[in-house]
Coordinates of C-alpha atoms in Angstrom, one line a residue:
M140 CA 70.8 121.7 105.0
A141 CA 68.9 118.5 104.0
N142 CA 65.3 118.1 105.0
H143 CA 64.7 114.1 104.5
K144 CA 65.3 112.4 106.7
S145 CA 67.3 109.5 104.7
S146 CA 69.9 112.3 103.7
L147 CA 70.4 113.4 107.2
K148 CA 71.6 109.8 108.3
R149 CA 73.8 109.7 105.1
I150 CA 75.2 112.7 105.7
R151 CA 76.0 110.9 109.7
Q152 CA 77.3 107.8 107.6
T153 CA 79.6 109.7 105.4
K154 CA 80.9 111.3 108.1
T155 CA 81.9 108.4 110.2
R156 CA 82.8 106.6 107.0
T157 CA 85.7 109.3 106.1
L158 CA 87.2 109.7 109.3
H159 CA 87.9 106.0 109.3
N160 CA 89.2 105.8 105.7
R161 CA 91.2 108.8 106.9
Y162 CA 92.6 107.0 109.8
Y163 CA 93.7 103.8 107.7
A164 CA 95.2 105.9 104.8
K165 CA 97.3 108.2 107.2
T166 CA 98.6 104.9 109.0
M167 CA 99.1 103.4 105.6
R168 CA 101.0 106.6 104.6
N169 CA 103.2 106.5 107.6
A170 CA 104.1 102.6 107.6
V171 CA 105.4 103.3 104.3
R172 CA 107.4 106.3 105.0
K173 CA 108.8 104.5 108.2
L174 CA 109.8 101.7 105.3
R175 CA 111.5 104.3 103.3
A176 CA 113.2 106.1 105.9
T177 CA 114.6 102.5 106.7
T178 CA 118.6 101.5 105.8
N179 CA 118.6 98.0 107.4
K180 CA 118.0 95.5 105.2
E181 CA 116.9 92.9 107.6
E182 CA 114.5 95.7 109.2
A183 CA 112.9 96.4 106.4
V184 CA 112.7 93.0 104.4
K185 CA 110.5 92.0 107.7
M186 CA 108.7 95.3 107.7
F187 CA 107.3 94.7 104.0
P188 CA 105.1 91.9 104.3
I189 CA 102.9 93.8 107.3
V190 CA 103.2 97.2 104.8
Q191 CA 102.0 94.9 102.0
K192 CA 99.3 93.3 103.8
M193 CA 98.3 96.8 105.1
L194 CA 98.1 98.2 101.3
D195 CA 96.5 95.1 100.0
K196 CA 93.1 95.4 102.7
L197 CA 92.7 99.2 101.5
A198 CA 92.6 98.4 97.8
K199 CA 90.4 95.9 98.4
T200 CA 88.1 97.8 100.6
N201 CA 88.6 100.8 98.3
I202 CA 90.1 103.2 100.5
I203 CA 92.7 103.6 98.1
H204 CA 93.1 102.5 94.0
K205 CA 94.1 99.1 93.4
N206 CA 97.3 100.1 91.2
K207 CA 97.9 102.8 93.7
A208 CA 98.3 99.4 96.1
A209 CA 100.4 98.0 92.9
N210 CA 103.2 100.9 92.4
L211 CA 103.7 101.4 95.9
K212 CA 104.6 97.4 97.0
S213 CA 106.6 97.8 93.6
S214 CA 108.6 100.6 94.7
L215 CA 109.1 99.1 98.2
A216 CA 110.6 96.2 97.0
Q217 CA 112.6 98.6 94.5
H218 CA 114.1 100.2 97.5
I219 CA 114.6 97.0 99.5
S220 CA 116.6 95.6 96.7
K221 CA 118.7 98.1 96.7
L222 CA 119.6 98.3 100.0
G223 CA 123.1 97.0 101.0

């Protein structure tokens, strides 16, 4: 167990930030999953900007890597274009 006051505070902060980041990452994964499961093109086109904005925000705050966000946006755009 940590002995210094600063390390105890750091442990508390890390725990809080981990919970926060986990929540937003899980929300993003669910949104991506929902968009991939959509078969209606109009619905998918409507959802895409929302998911795209979410990915950009998470990449900006380093919750996910910027390349991962770019790869997800690209694959989702391809998925939408393939929908009939």
